[in-house]
CSV table of C-alpha atoms in Angstrom, one decimal:
chain,number,residue,atom,x,y,z
A,29,LYS,CA,-9.5,14.1,6.1
A,30,GLN,CA,-6.2,13.4,4.5
A,31,GLU,CA,-6.1,13.5,0.7
A,32,VAL,CA,-3.1,12.5,-1.4
A,33,THR,CA,-2.8,13.6,-5.0
A,34,GLN,CA,-0.3,12.4,-7.6
A,35,ILE,CA,0.5,14.3,-10.8
A,36,PRO,CA,0.7,13.3,-13.6
A,37,ALA,CA,-1.6,10.3,-13.7
A,38,ALA,CA,0.4,8.9,-16.6
A,39,LEU,CA,3.8,9.7,-18.0
A,40,SER,CA,5.6,8.3,-21.1
A,41,VAL,CA,9.3,9.2,-21.7
A,42,PRO,CA,12.2,7.8,-23.7
A,43,GLU,CA,14.8,5.7,-22.1
A,44,GLY,CA,17.6,7.6,-20.5
A,45,GLU,CA,15.7,10.7,-19.4
A,46,ASN,CA,15.6,12.0,-15.9
A,47,LEU,CA,12.1,12.4,-14.5
A,48,VAL,CA,10.1,13.7,-11.6
A,49,LEU,CA,6.9,12.4,-10.1
A,50,ASN,CA,4.9,14.6,-7.8
A,51,CYS,CA,2.8,13.9,-4.7
A,52,SER,CA,0.9,16.3,-2.6
A,53,PHE,CA,-1.1,15.8,0.7
A,54,THR,CA,-3.5,18.1,2.5
A,55,ASP,CA,-2.7,17.3,6.2
A,56,SER,CA,0.9,17.9,7.3
A,57,ALA,CA,0.4,15.8,10.5
A,58,ILE,CA,2.1,12.7,9.1
A,59,TYR,CA,4.5,10.2,10.6
A,60,ASN,CA,6.3,9.4,7.3
A,61,LEU,CA,5.8,9.2,3.6
A,62,GLN,CA,6.6,6.2,1.5
A,63,TRP,CA,7.0,5.7,-2.2
A,64,PHE,CA,6.0,2.3,-3.7
A,65,ARG,CA,6.2,0.7,-7.1
A,66,GLN,CA,3.5,-1.7,-8.4
A,67,ASP,CA,3.8,-3.9,-11.4
A,68,PRO,CA,0.5,-5.0,-13.1
A,69,GLY,CA,-1.4,-7.4,-11.0
A,70,LYS,CA,1.3,-7.5,-8.3
A,71,GLY,CA,1.8,-6.3,-4.8
A,72,LEU,CA,3.6,-3.1,-3.7
A,73,THR,CA,7.4,-2.8,-3.5
A,74,SER,CA,8.7,-0.2,-1.1
A,75,LEU,CA,11.2,2.1,-2.8
A,76,LEU,CA,11.9,4.8,-0.2
A,77,LEU,CA,10.7,5.9,3.2
A,78,ILE,CA,11.1,9.4,4.4
A,79,GLN,CA,10.4,10.1,8.1
A,80,SER,CA,8.5,13.3,8.9
A,81,SER,CA,11.7,14.9,10.3
A,82,GLN,CA,13.7,14.2,7.2
A,83,ARG,CA,14.0,16.2,4.0
A,84,GLU,CA,15.1,13.5,1.5
A,85,GLN,CA,16.2,9.9,1.0
A,86,THR,CA,18.2,8.3,-1.8
A,87,SER,CA,18.5,4.8,-3.1
A,88,GLY,CA,20.5,4.2,-6.2
A,89,ARG,CA,19.0,6.1,-9.1
A,90,LEU,CA,16.0,7.2,-6.9
A,91,ASN,CA,15.8,10.3,-4.8
A,92,ALA,CA,12.7,11.4,-2.8
A,93,SER,CA,12.2,14.7,-1.1
A,94,LEU,CA,9.7,15.8,1.5
A,95,ASP,CA,8.5,19.3,2.3
A,96,LYS,CA,6.0,18.7,5.1
A,97,SER,CA,5.1,22.4,5.5
A,98,SER,CA,3.9,22.7,1.9
A,99,GLY,CA,2.5,19.1,1.8
A,100,ARG,CA,4.6,18.0,-1.1
A,101,SER,CA,7.0,15.2,-2.1
A,102,THR,CA,8.8,14.4,-5.3
A,103,LEU,CA,10.4,11.2,-6.6
A,104,TYR,CA,13.3,11.8,-8.9
A,105,ILE,CA,14.3,8.9,-11.2
A,106,ALA,CA,17.7,9.4,-12.9
A,107,ALA,CA,18.7,7.8,-16.2
A,108,SER,CA,15.3,6.0,-16.7
A,109,GLN,CA,15.3,2.4,-18.0
A,110,PRO,CA,12.5,0.3,-19.6
A,111,GLY,CA,12.5,-1.8,-16.4
A,112,ASP,CA,11.3,1.3,-14.5
A,113,SER,CA,8.0,1.0,-16.2
A,114,ALA,CA,5.3,0.5,-13.5
A,115,THR,CA,2.8,2.4,-11.4
A,116,TYR,CA,4.4,4.6,-8.7
A,117,LEU,CA,2.4,5.3,-5.6
A,118,CYS,CA,3.0,7.6,-2.7
A,119,ALA,CA,1.4,7.1,0.7
A,120,VAL,CA,1.5,9.1,3.9
A,121,LEU,CA,1.3,7.3,7.3
A,122,GLN,CA,-1.3,8.7,9.7
A,123,GLY,CA,-2.5,7.3,13.0
A,124,ALA,CA,-1.9,3.6,13.9
A,125,GLN,CA,-0.3,2.3,10.8
A,126,LYS,CA,-2.8,3.7,8.4
A,127,LEU,CA,-1.4,4.6,5.0
A,128,VAL,CA,-3.3,7.0,2.8
A,129,PHE,CA,-2.5,6.5,-0.8
A,130,GLY,CA,-2.5,8.6,-3.9
A,131,GLN,CA,-4.0,7.3,-7.1
A,132,GLY,CA,-0.6,6.6,-8.6
A,133,THR,CA,1.4,7.7,-11.7
A,134,ARG,CA,1.6,5.1,-14.5
A,135,LEU,CA,5.1,5.4,-15.9
A,136,THR,CA,6.1,4.0,-19.3
A,137,ILE,CA,9.8,4.2,-20.4
A,138,ASN,CA,10.1,3.7,-24.1
A,139,PRO,CA,13.3,1.9,-25.4
B,9,LYS,CA,14.4,-13.3,5.4
B,10,ALA,CA,11.1,-14.3,3.8
B,11,GLY,CA,8.8,-11.5,2.8
B,12,VAL,CA,5.1,-11.1,3.5
B,13,THR,CA,3.1,-14.1,2.2
B,14,GLN,CA,-0.6,-14.2,1.4
B,15,THR,CA,-2.8,-17.2,0.7
B,16,PRO,CA,-4.6,-18.0,-1.5
B,17,ARG,CA,-3.3,-15.9,-4.4
B,18,TYR,CA,-6.6,-16.2,-6.3
B,19,LEU,CA,-10.1,-16.8,-5.3
B,20,ILE,CA,-13.4,-17.0,-7.1
B,21,LYS,CA,-16.6,-16.9,-5.0
B,22,THR,CA,-20.3,-16.4,-5.6
B,23,ARG,CA,-22.4,-13.6,-4.2
B,24,GLY,CA,-23.6,-14.3,-0.7
B,25,GLN,CA,-20.7,-16.6,0.2
B,26,GLN,CA,-18.0,-15.8,2.7
B,27,VAL,CA,-14.2,-15.9,2.3
B,28,THR,CA,-11.2,-15.9,4.6
B,29,LEU,CA,-7.8,-14.6,3.5
B,30,SER,CA,-4.6,-15.2,5.3
B,31,CYS,CA,-1.4,-13.2,5.8
B,32,SER,CA,1.9,-14.2,7.3
B,33,PRO,CA,4.1,-11.1,8.1
B,34,ILE,CA,7.8,-10.9,8.0
B,35,SER,CA,9.4,-12.7,10.9
B,36,GLY,CA,9.5,-10.4,13.9
B,37,HIS,CA,7.0,-7.9,12.6
B,38,ARG,CA,4.0,-7.5,14.9
B,39,SER,CA,1.9,-5.0,13.0
B,40,VAL,CA,-0.2,-6.3,10.2
B,41,SER,CA,-2.5,-4.0,8.0
B,42,TRP,CA,-5.0,-4.9,5.3
B,43,TYR,CA,-5.9,-2.9,2.2
B,44,GLN,CA,-8.3,-3.2,-0.6
B,45,GLN,CA,-7.3,-2.1,-4.1
B,46,THR,CA,-9.9,-1.5,-6.8
B,47,PRO,CA,-9.6,0.3,-10.1
B,48,GLY,CA,-12.2,2.9,-9.1
B,49,GLN,CA,-11.3,3.6,-5.4
B,50,GLY,CA,-7.6,2.8,-5.5
B,51,LEU,CA,-6.0,1.5,-2.3
B,52,GLN,CA,-8.1,1.8,0.8
B,53,PHE,CA,-7.2,0.9,4.4
B,54,LEU,CA,-9.3,-1.8,6.0
B,55,PHE,CA,-7.8,-2.4,9.4
B,56,GLU,CA,-4.5,-2.8,11.4
B,57,TYR,CA,-3.6,-5.3,14.1
B,58,PHE,CA,-0.8,-5.2,16.6
B,59,SER,CA,-0.2,-7.9,19.2
B,60,GLU,CA,-3.6,-9.4,18.5
B,61,THR,CA,-5.4,-6.1,19.0
B,62,GLN,CA,-7.2,-4.2,16.3
B,63,ARG,CA,-5.9,-0.6,16.6
B,64,ASN,CA,-7.4,1.1,13.7
B,65,LYS,CA,-10.3,0.4,11.3
B,66,GLY,CA,-11.1,1.9,7.9
B,67,ASN,CA,-14.5,2.9,6.6
B,68,PHE,CA,-15.8,-0.5,5.6
B,69,PRO,CA,-19.0,-2.3,6.5
B,70,GLY,CA,-19.2,-4.8,9.3
B,71,ARG,CA,-19.1,-7.6,6.8
B,72,PHE,CA,-15.3,-7.1,6.8
B,73,SER,CA,-13.6,-8.4,9.8
B,74,GLY,CA,-10.2,-9.6,10.8
B,75,ARG,CA,-8.1,-11.1,13.6
B,76,GLN,CA,-4.5,-11.6,14.5
B,77,PHE,CA,-3.0,-14.6,16.1
B,78,SER,CA,-0.2,-14.9,18.8
B,79,ASN,CA,2.3,-15.6,16.1
B,80,SER,CA,1.3,-12.4,14.3
B,81,ARG,CA,-0.3,-14.2,11.4
B,82,SER,CA,-3.5,-12.5,10.4
B,83,GLU,CA,-6.7,-13.4,8.7
B,84,MET,CA,-9.5,-11.3,7.2
B,85,ASN,CA,-13.0,-12.4,6.6
B,86,VAL,CA,-15.6,-11.1,4.3
B,87,SER,CA,-19.1,-12.4,4.8
B,88,THR,CA,-22.1,-12.1,2.5
B,89,LEU,CA,-20.0,-11.3,-0.5
B,90,GLU,CA,-21.1,-8.7,-3.0
B,91,LEU,CA,-20.0,-8.1,-6.6
B,92,GLY,CA,-18.3,-4.9,-5.4
B,93,ASP,CA,-16.0,-6.8,-3.1
B,94,SER,CA,-14.1,-8.0,-6.2
B,95,ALA,CA,-10.6,-6.6,-5.6
B,96,LEU,CA,-7.0,-7.2,-4.9
B,97,TYR,CA,-6.6,-7.5,-1.1
B,98,LEU,CA,-3.1,-6.6,0.2
B,99,CYS,CA,-1.5,-7.2,3.5
B,100,ALA,CA,1.4,-5.3,4.9
B,101,SER,CA,3.6,-5.7,7.9
B,102,SER,CA,6.0,-3.5,9.8
B,103,LEU,CA,8.5,-3.9,12.6
B,104,GLU,CA,7.6,-0.9,14.6
B,105,PRO,CA,5.0,2.0,14.7
B,106,SER,CA,5.7,4.6,12.0
B,107,GLY,CA,8.1,2.1,10.4
B,108,GLU,CA,8.5,1.1,6.8
B,109,GLN,CA,5.6,-1.1,5.6
B,110,TYR,CA,6.2,-4.2,3.5
B,111,PHE,CA,3.5,-5.6,1.3
B,112,GLY,CA,2.6,-9.1,0.2
B,113,PRO,CA,1.7,-10.1,-3.3
B,114,GLY,CA,-2.0,-9.9,-2.6
B,115,THR,CA,-5.0,-12.1,-3.0
B,116,ARG,CA,-7.1,-11.5,-6.1
B,117,LEU,CA,-10.8,-12.0,-5.1
B,118,THR,CA,-13.4,-12.3,-7.9
B,119,VAL,CA,-17.1,-12.4,-6.9
B,120,THR,CA,-19.5,-13.6,-9.5
């Protein structure tokens, strides 16, 4: 059974810092890995999708890497801003469109 | 292009009642998935539909059911509601298998 773990559960940093969020999964038989952002009481916003054959993806200040063999992914956020405060979720796709989610990292950027 | 829409956004129901939630995927997307989000269990997969066929189902009791229509819109139904069914129900759509999934704003269900 696939298990996805995100560390840390919560993170608070001052504005402007670069930071890394971690995600690990137990079964490497995945189709892809997706990072999402969720604001309180809202739906999920897709940030980055990495296919299983890829090693990384970049979008603006965000960079996500994937090491399928070790079951790890990282989300790097450069020059953090208060607007980046949210919960970040990673999810792996297994089977017919079934995403398995981690518990998320609650990120707070202090002005 | 409009995103995934879900209706209603908020619902309050009483134990024992039933409820139907609706999801309209992004135009052209044929795969629709449903997830339940609670503070204790996080996000859990309910089921997925593609071209009106349920292809995958999560570990939920039979009180949870769904369907998909020919225009790809999907509904999920929960019968005999329990207090533990209170959650945010999220719908996602994707264009192709193993493609990027796009989520709607969710329906917040409160069971009293």
